[in-house]
Amino acid sequence: MAIKQSRAATEMVRSRHPRTGTISGRAKTGLAPGTMLFVGERKRERARIDIFDYCSESVREEHDVDVQTCFDFCVDDDSVTWINVNGVHDVALVESLGMHFGLHPMTLEDLVNTSQRPKVEEFPSYLFIAMKMMDFNEISHTVDIENVSLILGRNVVLSFLEDDGDVFDSVRERLRRCKGRVRHMKADYLAFALMDTVVDHYFLAIEQIGDYIEAIDDKILEDPRESDIQEIHYLKRDVLTLRKAAWPCREVISSIEKGDSSVLNPDTRVYWRDLYDHCIQVIDMVETYRDILGGMHDTYLSSLSNRMNEVMKTLTIISSIFIPLTFIAGVYGMNFEYMPELRWRLGYQGALAMMLLIGVSLVIYFRRKRWL
């Protein structure tokens, strides 16, 4: 065991990013299955544990507690305990919780791997659920992604996040104020409420991306610039990130709804079906915006081409007007000795009048042809 830990520490140091402290998946190369090694970016100094313990009559809330306090809570079968861990980089803490709640070594390995694909795994006494939590940053116009792992037991839900920021404040308020069904239902409904909140924020992120796409589309039609292509490229990556997070969720929720795990109650299956429908709507919206972004590149090229055509049209019309005027000026600029017009008293005025007449006639002609 000491050799494995030493090797894991060595690989972790080799694979750590020199500036961000991010540990890549290459650090796990060659390690035995079930070896706990944090993979991802460390986003906080130390881990933090918050607890909600509730039933239909009361709720108890504790913040920034130690591991032993978590063990003291999960003793009453009549109440539901929600243990939220912020900071999965603390491998020792995750391992302590896993040993107490009887989590499989493969589950512990997945808990500290923030690059995990959304999935669900069924074990005799619990369900392991991995999802991606997302938020659209309206300042940088990028999608912020964070891994969320849930452990659903008989009367306990464990949630593991990378950082303090999450989307579960609405669930906390419902627990505090006894709003909705969450205080009257079992732990599986709490897990549903957490997952439903994550999916709802997919809608919010997609709507914000949609507003930004509309703004870029209007900008392209009015004044296309080279920087717009780069913005479209970034938006394509953001939508692709959303797709990678939302698409596997459909399989996750479907597996939960159709599963027969002992920690799932028949009364909550209707809620899982509703969550499945929401996930399908998210996927449809993502695919729609993918198609729109695919067409925006063509729109940019078309707008740029139309703008170039308008410029060339204007220049061509100006050239067409000045060609006959240049011809007249060239003829009378040859200065031959025997040119009778050179001796006319009103020859200069007559040449200007003819040039003006030709120019005005061409402008009127172009307008009637709707070229101007």
Coordinates of C-alpha atoms in Angstrom, one line a residue:
M1 CA 0.0 0.0 0.0
A2 CA 2.8 2.4 0.8
I3 CA 4.4 1.8 -2.6
K4 CA 1.1 2.6 -4.3
Q5 CA 0.6 5.8 -2.4
S6 CA 4.1 6.9 -3.1
R7 CA 3.7 6.2 -6.8
A8 CA 0.3 8.0 -6.9
A9 CA 1.9 11.1 -5.2
T10 CA 4.7 11.1 -7.7
E11 CA 2.4 10.8 -10.7
M12 CA 0.2 13.5 -9.2
V13 CA 3.1 15.9 -9.0
R14 CA 4.2 15.2 -12.5
S15 CA 0.7 15.8 -13.9
R16 CA 0.0 19.0 -11.9
H17 CA -0.3 22.2 -14.0
P18 CA 2.4 24.6 -12.9
R19 CA 0.1 27.6 -12.6
T20 CA -3.4 26.5 -11.9
G21 CA -2.6 23.4 -9.8
T22 CA -4.9 21.3 -12.0
I23 CA -4.2 17.6 -12.0
S24 CA -4.9 15.9 -15.3
G25 CA -6.3 12.4 -15.9
R26 CA -2.8 11.2 -17.0
A27 CA -1.9 11.0 -13.3
K28 CA -4.1 7.9 -13.0
T29 CA -2.2 6.0 -15.7
G30 CA -1.1 2.6 -14.4
L31 CA -2.8 2.8 -11.0
A32 CA -5.1 0.0 -9.8
P33 CA -8.8 0.4 -10.2
G34 CA -10.3 2.0 -7.1
T35 CA -7.3 4.1 -6.3
M36 CA -8.4 7.4 -4.9
L37 CA -6.6 10.3 -6.7
F38 CA -8.0 13.7 -7.1
V39 CA -8.3 14.7 -10.8
G40 CA -9.3 18.3 -11.5
E41 CA -8.6 21.9 -10.4
R42 CA -8.4 22.7 -6.7
K43 CA -10.8 25.6 -6.3
R44 CA -10.7 26.2 -2.5
E45 CA -8.1 25.9 0.3
R46 CA -10.0 23.4 2.5
A47 CA -13.1 21.3 2.3
R48 CA -16.3 22.4 3.9
I49 CA -19.2 20.3 5.1
D50 CA -22.8 21.5 5.6
I51 CA -25.6 19.4 7.0
F52 CA -29.4 19.5 6.8
D53 CA -31.3 17.0 8.9
Y54 CA -35.1 17.3 8.6
C55 CA -38.5 15.6 8.9
S56 CA -42.0 17.0 8.4
E57 CA -42.0 18.7 11.8
S58 CA -38.5 20.1 12.2
V59 CA -35.3 20.9 10.4
R60 CA -31.7 21.2 11.8
E61 CA -29.0 23.0 9.9
E62 CA -25.3 22.9 10.6
H63 CA -22.4 24.6 8.7
D64 CA -18.7 23.9 8.4
V65 CA -18.7 20.9 10.6
D66 CA -16.2 18.1 11.0
V67 CA -16.5 14.5 9.8
Q68 CA -17.5 13.1 13.1
T69 CA -20.5 15.4 13.3
C70 CA -21.8 13.8 10.1
F71 CA -21.7 10.4 11.6
D72 CA -23.7 11.6 14.6
F73 CA -26.5 12.8 12.4
C74 CA -27.3 9.7 10.4
V75 CA -28.8 7.6 13.2
D76 CA -32.5 8.4 13.0
D77 CA -34.5 6.5 10.5
D78 CA -37.4 9.0 10.8
S79 CA -35.4 11.9 9.4
V80 CA -33.5 12.6 6.2
T81 CA -29.9 13.9 6.3
W82 CA -28.3 15.9 3.5
I83 CA -24.6 16.2 3.8
N84 CA -23.0 18.6 1.3
V85 CA -19.3 18.5 0.8
N86 CA -17.6 21.5 -0.9
G87 CA -14.1 20.5 -2.0
V88 CA -13.6 17.0 -3.3
H89 CA -9.8 17.6 -3.4
D90 CA -9.7 16.5 0.2
V91 CA -9.2 12.8 -0.5
A92 CA -8.9 11.8 3.2
L93 CA -12.3 13.4 4.0
V94 CA -14.0 11.7 1.1
E95 CA -12.5 8.4 2.1
S96 CA -13.7 8.8 5.7
L97 CA -17.2 9.4 4.6
G98 CA -17.0 6.5 2.1
M99 CA -15.9 4.1 4.8
H100 CA -18.6 5.1 7.2
F101 CA -21.4 4.9 4.6
G102 CA -20.1 1.7 3.0
L103 CA -19.3 3.2 -0.4
H104 CA -17.5 1.0 -3.0
P105 CA -13.9 1.8 -3.8
M106 CA -14.9 2.5 -7.4
T107 CA -17.4 5.0 -6.2
L108 CA -14.8 6.7 -4.1
E109 CA -12.5 6.9 -7.1
D110 CA -15.3 8.5 -9.2
L111 CA -16.1 11.0 -6.4
V112 CA -12.6 12.6 -6.6
N113 CA -12.5 12.6 -10.4
T114 CA -14.1 15.9 -11.5
S115 CA -13.8 15.0 -15.2
Q116 CA -16.3 12.2 -14.7
R117 CA -19.0 11.8 -17.4
P118 CA -22.6 12.0 -16.1
K119 CA -23.8 8.6 -15.1
V120 CA -25.6 6.5 -12.5
E121 CA -24.5 3.3 -10.9
E122 CA -26.7 1.1 -8.7
F123 CA -25.3 -0.6 -5.6
P124 CA -27.1 -2.7 -3.0
S125 CA -27.5 0.1 -0.5
Y126 CA -27.2 3.3 -2.5
L127 CA -27.2 5.0 -5.9
F128 CA -24.2 6.9 -7.2
I129 CA -25.1 9.8 -9.6
A130 CA -22.7 12.1 -11.4
M131 CA -23.8 15.3 -13.2
K132 CA -22.5 18.6 -14.4
M133 CA -23.6 21.9 -12.9
M134 CA -23.4 24.8 -15.3
D135 CA -23.7 28.6 -15.2
F136 CA -23.3 31.1 -18.0
N137 CA -21.0 34.0 -17.2
E138 CA -22.5 37.0 -18.8
I139 CA -19.3 39.1 -18.4
S140 CA -16.9 36.7 -20.1
H141 CA -19.6 35.0 -22.2
T142 CA -18.4 31.5 -21.2
V143 CA -20.0 28.5 -19.6
D144 CA -18.7 27.7 -16.1
I145 CA -18.9 24.0 -15.4
E146 CA -18.6 22.1 -12.1
N147 CA -18.9 18.4 -11.3
V148 CA -21.7 17.3 -8.9
S149 CA -21.8 13.8 -7.4
L150 CA -24.7 12.5 -5.4
I151 CA -24.9 9.5 -3.1
L152 CA -28.6 8.4 -2.5
G153 CA -29.1 6.1 0.5
R154 CA -32.1 5.0 2.4
N155 CA -32.4 8.1 4.6
V156 CA -29.3 10.1 3.5
V157 CA -28.1 12.1 0.5
L158 CA -24.5 13.1 0.1
S159 CA -23.5 15.7 -2.4
F160 CA -20.0 16.4 -3.4
L161 CA -19.0 19.7 -5.2
E162 CA -15.7 21.3 -6.2
D163 CA -16.4 24.7 -4.8
D164 CA -18.7 26.8 -2.6
G165 CA -20.9 28.1 -5.4
D166 CA -23.8 25.9 -6.3
V167 CA -27.4 26.1 -7.5
F168 CA -29.1 24.5 -4.4
D169 CA -30.1 27.7 -2.6
S170 CA -33.7 27.2 -3.6
V171 CA -33.7 23.7 -2.2
R172 CA -32.3 25.0 1.1
E173 CA -35.0 27.6 1.3
R174 CA -37.7 25.0 0.8
L175 CA -36.2 23.0 3.6
R176 CA -36.0 25.9 6.0
R177 CA -39.5 27.2 5.3
C178 CA -41.2 23.8 4.7
K179 CA -42.3 24.8 1.2
G180 CA -43.5 22.1 -1.2
R181 CA -43.2 18.4 -0.6
V182 CA -39.5 18.0 0.2
R183 CA -39.9 18.0 4.0
H184 CA -42.7 15.4 3.7
M185 CA -40.9 13.0 1.4
K186 CA -38.0 10.6 1.7
A187 CA -34.3 11.0 0.6
D188 CA -35.0 10.0 -3.0
Y189 CA -37.2 13.1 -3.4
L190 CA -34.4 15.3 -2.1
A191 CA -32.1 13.8 -4.7
F192 CA -34.7 14.5 -7.3
A193 CA -35.0 18.1 -6.1
L194 CA -31.2 18.6 -6.3
M195 CA -31.0 17.1 -9.8
D196 CA -34.1 19.1 -10.9
T197 CA -32.4 22.3 -9.8
V198 CA -29.3 21.4 -11.8
V199 CA -31.4 20.8 -14.9
D200 CA -33.4 24.0 -14.4
H201 CA -30.1 25.9 -14.5
Y202 CA -29.4 24.3 -17.8
F203 CA -32.5 26.1 -19.1
L204 CA -31.2 29.4 -17.6
A205 CA -27.8 29.0 -19.2
I206 CA -29.3 28.1 -22.6
E207 CA -31.6 31.1 -22.4
Q208 CA -28.7 33.4 -21.7
I209 CA -26.7 31.9 -24.5
G210 CA -29.7 32.3 -26.8
D211 CA -29.9 36.0 -26.0
Y212 CA -26.2 36.4 -26.7
I213 CA -26.6 34.5 -30.0
E214 CA -29.4 36.9 -31.0
A215 CA -27.2 39.9 -30.2
I216 CA -24.4 38.4 -32.3
D217 CA -26.8 37.6 -35.1
D218 CA -28.1 41.2 -35.2
K219 CA -24.6 42.5 -35.1
I220 CA -23.5 40.3 -38.0
L221 CA -26.5 41.5 -40.2
E222 CA -25.8 45.2 -39.4
D223 CA -22.0 45.4 -39.3
P224 CA -20.1 42.1 -39.8
R225 CA -16.6 42.1 -38.5
E226 CA -13.8 39.5 -38.3
S227 CA -14.1 39.3 -34.5
D228 CA -17.6 38.0 -34.9
I229 CA -16.3 34.7 -36.3
Q230 CA -14.3 34.2 -33.1
E231 CA -17.4 34.9 -31.0
I232 CA -19.3 32.3 -33.0
H233 CA -16.5 29.8 -32.5
Y234 CA -16.6 30.3 -28.7
L235 CA -20.4 30.0 -28.7
K236 CA -20.1 26.7 -30.6
R237 CA -17.8 25.4 -27.9
D238 CA -20.1 26.6 -25.1
V239 CA -23.1 24.9 -26.7
L240 CA -21.0 21.7 -27.3
T241 CA -20.2 21.8 -23.6
L242 CA -23.8 22.0 -22.7
R243 CA -24.6 19.1 -25.0
K244 CA -22.0 16.9 -23.4
A245 CA -23.5 17.6 -20.0
A246 CA -27.2 17.3 -21.0
W247 CA -27.2 14.4 -23.4
P248 CA -25.9 11.8 -20.9
C249 CA -28.4 13.1 -18.3
R250 CA -31.2 11.7 -20.3
E251 CA -29.8 8.2 -19.9
V252 CA -29.1 8.8 -16.2
I253 CA -32.6 9.9 -15.4
S254 CA -34.1 7.2 -17.5
S255 CA -32.1 4.5 -15.7
I256 CA -33.2 5.9 -12.3
E257 CA -36.9 6.1 -13.4
K258 CA -36.9 2.5 -14.8
G259 CA -34.6 1.1 -12.0
D260 CA -35.8 -1.0 -9.1
S261 CA -33.3 0.1 -6.5
S262 CA -34.3 -0.3 -2.9
V263 CA -33.6 3.4 -2.1
L264 CA -36.2 4.5 -4.6
N265 CA -39.9 4.8 -3.6
P266 CA -42.7 4.1 -6.1
D267 CA -44.4 7.5 -5.2
T268 CA -41.5 9.5 -6.7
R269 CA -41.3 7.8 -10.1
V270 CA -43.7 10.4 -11.6
Y271 CA -41.3 13.1 -10.6
W272 CA -38.4 11.3 -12.3
R273 CA -40.5 11.1 -15.5
D274 CA -41.1 14.8 -15.3
L275 CA -37.4 15.4 -14.9
Y276 CA -36.7 13.2 -17.9
D277 CA -39.1 15.4 -20.0
H278 CA -37.2 18.5 -18.8
C279 CA -33.9 17.0 -19.9
I280 CA -35.3 16.2 -23.3
Q281 CA -36.4 19.8 -23.7
V282 CA -32.9 21.0 -22.8
I283 CA -31.4 18.7 -25.4
D284 CA -33.9 20.0 -28.0
M285 CA -32.9 23.6 -27.2
V286 CA -29.2 22.8 -27.4
E287 CA -29.6 21.1 -30.8
T288 CA -31.6 24.1 -32.0
Y289 CA -28.9 26.5 -31.0
R290 CA -26.3 24.2 -32.6
D291 CA -28.1 24.5 -35.9
I292 CA -28.5 28.3 -35.5
L293 CA -24.7 28.7 -34.8
G294 CA -24.0 26.5 -37.8
G295 CA -26.0 28.8 -40.0
M296 CA -24.5 32.0 -38.5
H297 CA -21.2 31.4 -40.2
D298 CA -22.9 31.3 -43.5
T299 CA -24.9 34.4 -42.5
Y300 CA -21.6 36.2 -41.7
L301 CA -20.1 35.3 -45.1
S302 CA -23.3 36.3 -46.9
S303 CA -23.4 39.7 -45.0
L304 CA -19.8 40.3 -45.8
S305 CA -20.3 39.4 -49.4
N306 CA -23.4 41.7 -49.7
R307 CA -21.5 44.5 -48.1
M308 CA -18.7 44.0 -50.5
N309 CA -21.1 43.9 -53.4
E310 CA -22.7 47.2 -52.3
V311 CA -19.2 48.8 -52.2
M312 CA -18.3 47.5 -55.6
K313 CA -21.7 48.6 -57.0
T314 CA -21.2 52.1 -55.7
L315 CA -17.6 52.3 -57.1
T316 CA -18.8 50.9 -60.5
I317 CA -21.6 53.5 -60.8
I318 CA -19.2 56.3 -60.0
S319 CA -16.7 54.9 -62.6
S320 CA -19.5 54.6 -65.2
I321 CA -20.5 58.2 -64.7
F322 CA -16.9 59.5 -65.0
I323 CA -15.9 57.4 -68.0
P324 CA -17.7 59.6 -70.6
L325 CA -16.6 62.7 -68.8
T326 CA -13.0 61.5 -68.8
F327 CA -13.4 60.8 -72.5
I328 CA -14.5 64.3 -73.3
A329 CA -11.8 65.8 -71.2
G330 CA -9.2 63.5 -72.9
V331 CA -10.4 64.5 -76.4
Y332 CA -10.1 68.2 -75.7
G333 CA -6.9 67.8 -73.9
M334 CA -4.9 66.6 -76.9
N335 CA -4.1 70.1 -78.0
F336 CA -3.8 69.5 -81.8
E337 CA -3.3 72.7 -83.8
Y338 CA -6.2 72.2 -86.1
M339 CA -9.1 71.6 -83.6
P340 CA -11.8 74.1 -84.5
E341 CA -13.5 73.8 -81.0
L342 CA -10.3 75.1 -79.4
R343 CA -11.0 78.6 -80.8
W344 CA -14.6 78.8 -79.8
R345 CA -15.4 81.6 -77.4
L346 CA -17.9 79.4 -75.5
G347 CA -16.1 76.1 -76.0
Y348 CA -15.1 75.7 -72.4
Q349 CA -18.6 76.4 -71.1
G350 CA -20.0 74.1 -73.7
A351 CA -17.8 71.2 -72.8
L352 CA -18.7 71.6 -69.1
A353 CA -22.4 71.8 -70.0
M354 CA -22.1 68.6 -72.0
M355 CA -20.3 66.8 -69.2
L356 CA -23.0 67.9 -66.7
L357 CA -25.7 66.8 -69.1
I358 CA -24.2 63.4 -69.6
G359 CA -23.6 62.9 -65.8
V360 CA -27.1 63.9 -64.9
S361 CA -28.5 61.7 -67.7
L362 CA -26.6 58.6 -66.4
V363 CA -27.7 59.2 -62.8
I364 CA -31.4 59.4 -63.9
Y365 CA -30.9 56.2 -66.0
F366 CA -29.3 54.3 -63.1
R367 CA -32.2 55.4 -60.8
R368 CA -34.8 54.2 -63.3
K369 CA -33.0 50.8 -63.4
R370 CA -32.9 50.8 -59.6
W371 CA -29.2 50.5 -59.5
L372 CA -29.1 53.5 -57.2

